[in-house]
mmCIF file of C-alpha atoms in Angstrom:
data_model
loop_
_atom_site.group_PDB
_atom_site.id
_atom_site.type_symbol
_atom_site.label_atom_id
_atom_site.label_comp_id
_atom_site.label_asym_id
_atom_site.label_seq_id
_atom_site.Cartn_x
_atom_site.Cartn_y
_atom_site.Cartn_z
ATOM 1 C CA UNK Q 155 30.849 62.725 107.447
ATOM 2 C CA UNK Q 156 33.473 62.650 104.572
ATOM 3 C CA UNK Q 157 32.766 61.012 101.165
ATOM 4 C CA UNK Q 158 34.028 57.413 100.768
ATOM 5 C CA UNK Q 159 36.234 58.382 97.713
ATOM 6 C CA UNK Q 160 38.112 61.017 99.666
ATOM 7 C CA UNK Q 161 38.807 58.594 102.501
ATOM 8 C CA UNK Q 162 40.286 56.136 100.057
ATOM 9 C CA UNK Q 163 42.650 58.716 98.460
ATOM 10 C CA UNK Q 164 43.974 59.787 101.933
ATOM 11 C CA UNK Q 165 44.701 56.169 102.804
ATOM 12 C CA UNK Q 166 46.732 55.691 99.516
ATOM 13 C CA UNK Q 167 48.614 58.971 100.095
ATOM 14 C CA UNK Q 168 49.656 57.971 103.722
ATOM 15 C CA UNK Q 169 50.779 54.420 102.462
ATOM 16 C CA UNK Q 170 53.093 55.907 99.740
ATOM 17 C CA UNK Q 171 54.557 58.273 102.199
ATOM 18 C CA UNK Q 172 55.526 55.395 104.518
ATOM 19 C CA UNK Q 173 56.969 53.073 101.839
ATOM 20 C CA UNK Q 174 58.878 55.473 99.474
ATOM 21 C CA UNK Q 175 61.786 56.311 101.922
ATOM 22 C CA UNK Q 176 62.756 52.603 102.043
ATOM 23 C CA UNK Q 177 63.438 52.469 98.192
ATOM 24 C CA UNK Q 178 66.859 54.110 97.184
ATOM 25 C CA UNK Q 179 66.566 56.370 94.211
ATOM 26 C CA UNK Q 180 67.957 55.070 91.009
ATOM 27 C CA UNK Q 181 70.613 57.307 89.205
ATOM 28 C CA UNK Q 182 70.107 57.427 85.457
ATOM 29 C CA UNK Q 183 73.148 55.789 83.463
ATOM 30 C CA UNK Q 184 74.893 54.610 86.506
ATOM 31 C CA UNK Q 185 77.110 51.426 85.971
ATOM 32 C CA UNK Q 186 76.333 48.419 87.953
ATOM 33 C CA UNK Q 187 79.118 47.446 90.382
ATOM 34 C CA UNK Q 188 81.357 44.393 89.714
ATOM 35 C CA UNK Q 189 80.228 41.755 92.127
ATOM 36 C CA UNK Q 190 81.436 38.414 90.583
ATOM 37 C CA UNK Q 191 84.965 36.795 90.834
ATOM 38 C CA UNK Q 192 85.007 36.210 87.070
ATOM 39 C CA UNK Q 193 85.184 39.941 86.388
ATOM 40 C CA UNK Q 194 88.209 40.317 88.661
ATOM 41 C CA UNK Q 195 89.886 37.346 86.998
ATOM 42 C CA UNK Q 196 89.400 38.992 83.456
ATOM 43 C CA UNK Q 197 90.833 42.310 84.608
ATOM 44 C CA UNK Q 198 93.836 40.578 86.238
ATOM 45 C CA UNK Q 199 94.481 38.654 82.989
ATOM 46 C CA UNK Q 200 94.406 41.799 80.940
ATOM 47 C CA UNK Q 201 97.052 43.364 83.218
ATOM 48 C CA UNK Q 202 99.344 40.265 83.272
ATOM 49 C CA UNK Q 203 102.515 40.745 81.280
ATOM 50 C CA UNK Q 204 104.913 38.190 79.657
ATOM 51 C CA UNK Q 205 108.593 38.811 79.603
ATOM 52 C CA UNK Q 206 110.275 37.860 76.383
ATOM 53 C CA UNK Q 207 113.452 38.664 74.327
ATOM 54 C CA UNK Q 208 113.045 40.522 71.019
ATOM 55 C CA UNK Q 209 115.719 40.262 68.312
ATOM 56 C CA UNK Q 210 115.180 42.121 64.994
ATOM 57 C CA UNK Q 211 117.531 41.032 62.205
ATOM 58 C CA UNK Q 212 121.153 41.164 63.448
ATOM 59 C CA UNK Q 213 120.453 43.500 66.268
ATOM 60 C CA UNK Q 214 121.220 42.560 69.756
ATOM 61 C CA UNK Q 215 118.362 40.983 71.585
ATOM 62 C CA UNK Q 216 116.504 43.097 74.196
ATOM 63 C CA UNK Q 217 114.130 42.202 76.936
ATOM 64 C CA UNK Q 218 110.620 43.524 76.675
ATOM 65 C CA UNK Q 219 107.306 42.891 78.587
ATOM 66 C CA UNK Q 220 104.127 42.547 76.754
ATOM 67 C CA UNK Q 221 100.463 41.888 77.301
ATOM 68 C CA UNK Q 222 99.996 40.493 73.791
ATOM 69 C CA UNK Q 223 99.503 36.805 73.326
ATOM 70 C CA UNK Q 224 101.305 36.561 69.916
ATOM 71 C CA UNK Q 225 104.291 37.925 68.262
ATOM 72 C CA UNK Q 226 102.362 39.935 65.716
ATOM 73 C CA UNK Q 227 100.838 42.225 68.416
ATOM 74 C CA UNK Q 228 104.200 42.557 70.234
ATOM 75 C CA UNK Q 229 105.981 43.724 66.963
ATOM 76 C CA UNK Q 230 103.230 46.313 66.484
ATOM 77 C CA UNK Q 231 103.548 47.547 69.935
ATOM 78 C CA UNK Q 232 107.436 47.932 69.555
ATOM 79 C CA UNK Q 233 106.835 49.776 66.267
ATOM 80 C CA UNK Q 234 108.817 46.948 64.317
ATOM 81 C CA UNK Q 235 107.611 46.750 60.713
ATOM 82 C CA UNK Q 236 107.306 43.267 59.215
ATOM 83 C CA UNK Q 237 107.674 43.031 55.342
ATOM 84 C CA UNK Q 238 105.754 40.515 53.454
ATOM 85 C CA UNK Q 239 108.683 38.100 52.926
ATOM 86 C CA UNK Q 240 110.137 38.477 56.378
ATOM 87 C CA UNK Q 241 109.942 35.484 58.853
ATOM 88 C CA UNK Q 242 108.912 35.623 62.461
ATOM 89 C CA UNK Q 243 110.022 32.919 64.760
ATOM 90 C CA UNK Q 244 109.083 32.157 68.314
ATOM 91 C CA UNK Q 245 112.055 30.212 69.799
ATOM 92 C CA UNK Q 246 111.523 28.198 72.963
ATOM 93 C CA UNK Q 247 114.163 26.093 74.699
ATOM 94 C CA UNK Q 248 116.435 26.535 71.862
ATOM 95 C CA UNK Q 249 114.022 25.359 69.189
ATOM 96 C CA UNK Q 250 111.502 27.105 66.857
ATOM 97 C CA UNK Q 251 107.849 26.620 68.275
ATOM 98 C CA UNK Q 252 105.448 24.947 66.007
ATOM 99 C CA UNK Q 253 102.725 27.109 64.480
ATOM 100 C CA UNK Q 254 99.971 25.627 66.690
ATOM 101 C CA UNK Q 255 102.057 26.418 69.811
ATOM 102 C CA UNK Q 256 103.250 29.931 69.291
ATOM 103 C CA UNK Q 257 101.382 31.721 72.046
ATOM 104 C CA UNK Q 258 103.998 33.731 73.924
ATOM 105 C CA UNK Q 259 105.319 32.294 77.216
ATOM 106 C CA UNK Q 260 107.836 33.487 79.744
ATOM 107 C CA UNK Q 261 111.369 33.390 78.385
ATOM 108 C CA UNK Q 262 110.598 33.028 74.725
ATOM 109 C CA UNK Q 263 112.684 34.705 72.089
ATOM 110 C CA UNK Q 264 110.792 36.470 69.287
ATOM 111 C CA UNK Q 265 113.049 36.739 66.340
ATOM 112 C CA UNK Q 266 112.364 38.661 63.089
ATOM 113 C CA UNK Q 267 114.321 37.553 60.053
ATOM 114 C CA UNK Q 268 114.706 39.949 57.289
ATOM 115 C CA UNK Q 269 114.283 38.199 54.029
ATOM 116 C CA UNK Q 270 115.703 39.924 50.785
ATOM 117 C CA UNK Q 271 116.021 38.554 47.342
ATOM 118 C CA UNK Q 272 118.576 40.015 44.934
ATOM 119 C CA UNK Q 273 118.515 39.109 41.158
ATOM 120 C CA UNK Q 274 121.628 39.749 39.021
ATOM 121 C CA UNK Q 275 121.776 39.118 35.195
ATOM 122 C CA UNK Q 276 124.736 38.905 32.887
ATOM 123 C CA UNK Q 277 124.888 38.372 29.085
ATOM 124 C CA UNK Q 278 127.531 35.824 28.138
ATOM 125 C CA UNK Q 279 128.627 34.264 24.778
ATOM 126 C CA UNK Q 280 127.978 30.704 23.748
ATOM 127 C CA UNK Q 281 131.037 29.156 21.880
ATOM 128 C CA UNK Q 282 130.047 27.323 18.628
ATOM 129 C CA UNK Q 283 130.865 23.658 18.445
ATOM 130 C CA UNK Q 284 133.078 22.197 15.749
ATOM 131 C CA UNK Q 285 131.609 19.634 13.355
ATOM 132 C CA UNK Q 286 134.143 17.533 11.424
ATOM 133 C CA UNK Q 287 133.112 16.011 8.178
ATOM 134 C CA UNK Q 288 135.455 13.386 6.549
ATOM 135 C CA UNK Q 289 136.112 13.525 2.812
ATOM 136 C CA UNK Q 290 138.248 11.722 0.436
ATOM 137 C CA UNK Q 291 138.658 14.898 -1.697
ATOM 138 C CA UNK Q 292 141.341 16.178 0.604
ATOM 139 C CA UNK Q 293 144.662 14.464 1.373
ATOM 140 C CA UNK Q 294 144.514 12.286 4.469
ATOM 141 C CA UNK Q 295 144.826 14.455 7.632
ATOM 142 C CA UNK Q 296 144.369 17.838 5.759
ATOM 143 C CA UNK Q 297 141.749 20.088 7.323
ATOM 144 C CA UNK Q 298 139.726 22.880 5.598
ATOM 145 C CA UNK Q 299 137.311 25.176 7.394
ATOM 146 C CA UNK Q 300 134.125 25.533 5.244
ATOM 147 C CA UNK Q 301 132.080 27.501 7.909
ATOM 148 C CA UNK Q 302 133.389 29.656 10.628
ATOM 149 C CA UNK Q 303 130.405 29.370 12.627
ATOM 150 C CA UNK Q 304 128.924 32.106 14.898
ATOM 151 C CA UNK Q 305 128.955 32.345 18.678
ATOM 152 C CA UNK Q 306 125.547 32.544 20.442
ATOM 153 C CA UNK Q 307 124.414 34.480 23.378
ATOM 154 C CA UNK Q 308 122.709 33.566 26.622
ATOM 155 C CA UNK Q 309 121.326 35.427 29.590
ATOM 156 C CA UNK Q 310 122.549 34.145 32.975
ATOM 157 C CA UNK Q 311 120.196 34.840 35.908
ATOM 158 C CA UNK Q 312 121.530 34.496 39.491
ATOM 159 C CA UNK Q 313 119.012 34.858 42.185
ATOM 160 C CA UNK Q 314 120.368 35.064 45.821
ATOM 161 C CA UNK Q 315 118.096 34.902 48.853
ATOM 162 C CA UNK Q 316 119.478 36.440 52.038
ATOM 163 C CA UNK Q 317 118.243 35.959 55.667
ATOM 164 C CA UNK Q 318 119.608 38.991 57.650
ATOM 165 C CA UNK Q 319 121.967 39.882 54.906
ATOM 166 C CA UNK Q 320 123.524 36.363 54.821
ATOM 167 C CA UNK Q 321 123.142 34.257 51.625
ATOM 168 C CA UNK Q 322 121.284 31.189 52.331
ATOM 169 C CA UNK Q 323 120.285 30.044 48.740
ATOM 170 C CA UNK Q 324 121.517 30.701 45.278
ATOM 171 C CA UNK Q 325 119.453 29.843 42.215
ATOM 172 C CA UNK Q 326 120.975 29.907 38.699
ATOM 173 C CA UNK Q 327 119.205 29.813 35.450
ATOM 174 C CA UNK Q 328 119.875 30.847 31.864
ATOM 175 C CA UNK Q 329 118.054 31.650 28.657
ATOM 176 C CA UNK Q 330 119.380 31.358 25.194
ATOM 177 C CA UNK Q 331 119.137 34.677 23.482
ATOM 178 C CA UNK Q 332 120.807 33.503 20.355
ATOM 179 C CA UNK Q 333 121.593 30.019 19.283
ATOM 180 C CA UNK Q 334 125.319 29.512 18.026
ATOM 181 C CA UNK Q 335 126.053 28.282 14.415
ATOM 182 C CA UNK Q 336 128.511 25.361 14.505
ATOM 183 C CA UNK Q 337 131.957 25.595 12.838
ATOM 184 C CA UNK Q 338 132.260 23.063 10.078
ATOM 185 C CA UNK Q 339 135.719 21.512 9.129
ATOM 186 C CA UNK Q 340 136.404 19.021 6.250
ATOM 187 C CA UNK Q 341 138.945 16.349 7.166
ATOM 188 C CA UNK Q 342 140.752 14.454 4.525
ATOM 189 C CA UNK Q 343 140.987 10.729 4.820
ATOM 190 C CA UNK Q 344 141.681 7.711 2.652
ATOM 191 C CA UNK Q 345 138.797 5.896 1.057
ATOM 192 C CA UNK Q 346 139.428 2.977 3.457
ATOM 193 C CA UNK Q 347 139.541 4.981 6.585
ATOM 194 C CA UNK Q 348 137.870 3.312 9.696
ATOM 195 C CA UNK Q 349 137.178 5.767 12.414
ATOM 196 C CA UNK Q 350 138.564 4.757 15.839
ATOM 197 C CA UNK Q 351 141.116 2.294 14.575
ATOM 198 C CA UNK Q 352 144.067 4.444 13.290
ATOM 199 C CA UNK Q 353 145.669 4.912 16.617
ATOM 200 C CA UNK Q 354 146.168 1.173 17.040
ATOM 201 C CA UNK Q 355 149.371 -0.813 16.365
ATOM 202 C CA UNK Q 356 148.413 -2.848 13.367
ATOM 203 C CA UNK Q 357 151.947 -3.582 12.528
ATOM 204 C CA UNK Q 358 152.555 -5.339 15.927
ATOM 205 C CA UNK Q 359 149.488 -7.440 15.543
ATOM 206 C CA UNK Q 360 150.530 -8.489 11.912
ATOM 207 C CA UNK Q 361 154.019 -9.377 13.196
ATOM 208 C CA UNK Q 362 152.680 -11.494 16.036
ATOM 209 C CA UNK Q 363 149.969 -13.245 13.824
ATOM 210 C CA UNK Q 364 152.024 -13.875 10.777
ATOM 211 C CA UNK Q 365 155.508 -12.571 11.173
ATOM 212 C CA UNK Q 366 154.365 -9.630 8.986
ATOM 213 C CA UNK Q 367 153.930 -11.857 5.900
ATOM 214 C CA UNK Q 368 150.734 -10.939 3.890
ATOM 215 C CA UNK Q 369 150.981 -14.251 2.051
ATOM 216 C CA UNK Q 370 151.236 -16.481 5.233
ATOM 217 C CA UNK Q 371 149.074 -19.595 5.197
ATOM 218 C CA UNK Q 372 148.379 -21.686 8.263
ATOM 219 C CA UNK Q 373 147.432 -25.402 7.454
ATOM 220 C CA UNK Q 374 144.527 -24.940 10.084
ATOM 221 C CA UNK Q 375 142.827 -22.646 7.669
ATOM 222 C CA UNK Q 376 144.028 -19.227 8.566
ATOM 223 C CA UNK Q 377 145.389 -16.775 5.979
ATOM 224 C CA UNK Q 378 147.363 -13.472 5.580
ATOM 225 C CA UNK Q 379 148.739 -10.892 7.870
ATOM 226 C CA UNK Q 380 145.960 -11.203 10.444
ATOM 227 C CA UNK Q 381 145.279 -14.905 9.975
ATOM 228 C CA UNK Q 382 141.671 -14.558 8.739
ATOM 229 C CA UNK Q 383 139.618 -17.696 8.264
ATOM 230 C CA UNK Q 384 137.505 -17.519 5.066
ATOM 231 C CA UNK Q 385 134.200 -17.081 6.900
ATOM 232 C CA UNK Q 386 135.405 -14.094 8.952
ATOM 233 C CA UNK Q 387 137.167 -12.633 5.812
ATOM 234 C CA UNK Q 388 133.783 -12.679 3.970
ATOM 235 C CA UNK Q 389 131.823 -11.299 6.999
ATOM 236 C CA UNK Q 390 133.832 -8.021 6.515
ATOM 237 C CA UNK Q 391 133.400 -7.831 2.792
ATOM 238 C CA UNK Q 392 136.516 -9.741 1.610
ATOM 239 C CA UNK Q 393 136.510 -11.995 -1.449
ATOM 240 C CA UNK Q 394 138.796 -14.795 -2.436
ATOM 241 C CA UNK Q 395 141.528 -15.844 -0.059
ATOM 242 C CA UNK Q 396 142.818 -13.256 2.507
ATOM 243 C CA UNK Q 397 146.394 -14.155 1.667
ATOM 244 C CA UNK Q 398 145.856 -13.192 -2.008
ATOM 245 C CA UNK Q 399 144.658 -9.616 -1.189
ATOM 246 C CA UNK Q 400 147.098 -6.599 -0.840
ATOM 247 C CA UNK Q 401 148.392 -5.702 2.566
ATOM 248 C CA UNK Q 402 146.439 -2.535 2.661
ATOM 249 C CA UNK Q 403 143.350 -4.470 1.816
ATOM 250 C CA UNK Q 404 143.897 -6.953 4.662
ATOM 251 C CA UNK Q 405 144.569 -4.065 7.121
ATOM 252 C CA UNK Q 406 141.319 -2.377 6.092
ATOM 253 C CA UNK Q 407 139.249 -5.606 6.671
ATOM 254 C CA UNK Q 408 141.111 -6.207 9.888
ATOM 255 C CA UNK Q 409 140.010 -2.640 11.072
ATOM 256 C CA UNK Q 410 136.471 -3.405 10.121
ATOM 257 C CA UNK Q 411 136.532 -6.620 12.146
ATOM 258 C CA UNK Q 412 137.918 -4.755 15.118
ATOM 259 C CA UNK Q 413 135.067 -2.167 14.909
ATOM 260 C CA UNK Q 414 132.612 -5.184 15.105
ATOM 261 C CA UNK Q 415 134.380 -7.367 17.760
ATOM 262 C CA UNK Q 416 137.223 -5.613 19.358
ATOM 263 C CA UNK Q 417 140.315 -7.563 20.151
ATOM 264 C CA UNK Q 418 138.535 -10.868 20.579
ATOM 265 C CA UNK Q 419 139.255 -12.248 17.074
ATOM 266 C CA UNK Q 420 142.985 -12.294 18.112
ATOM 267 C CA UNK Q 421 142.888 -13.808 21.632
ATOM 268 C CA UNK Q 422 146.629 -14.129 21.913
ATOM 269 C CA UNK Q 423 148.184 -11.164 19.909
ATOM 270 C CA UNK Q 424 145.222 -8.642 20.267
ATOM 271 C CA UNK Q 425 146.875 -7.343 23.486
ATOM 272 C CA UNK Q 426 149.471 -5.683 21.225
ATOM 273 C CA UNK Q 427 146.971 -3.471 19.405
#
């Protein structure tokens, strides 16, 4: 009779011999087969292409097919170099697509706009201005240059921005390199010169107001060439009666009054000035 441990070993060996052919042997490193529909959908999506038209700068647009979702990937695939300032547009139905909606679709136009900036500079002179100084030391109307002045210099900067070699914006600026010195001129005038009044027809006004008579007296209280009343006469520095002053004195005071009030003191004859 056999030993009990020997009998148990023979039973275990027979059992393993019966079961082992039913289990397939595993191959080390073998990939598991795709069994789900999701894996098939991913593979199909990767192989799907989008037909778009690509236009680089002013070149004629050409049709391309791409598996890329965005324009940047398409440009890389087509070996198109985008510089830092260049603009990439995705045009759809004649309009530029908004940034949030630029995923490529069938029929889109991908356009690369070449942006260049050219800066030109030029040095230009600044003409000196003329400053007139009135003096009674020269005869009226005589002019004398006392300082010739000096022209200045400025740098004019013109920056032009081009899209596909067409100018779309021009920016001008300037910087003063040297300030000009003004030209100074002495202009002779009489002691009673009133700027802004010499071009007026004072003779016509006097003829209308008083018949050109510096001694004219109106019983209503108006005197002289320009028919001053005493209050108005004193307001412009006159003393005594206007009709007793010289004709040049009366004209000088009339010019001062014009500087203050214009033609209004002579409502009827002022139109002749």
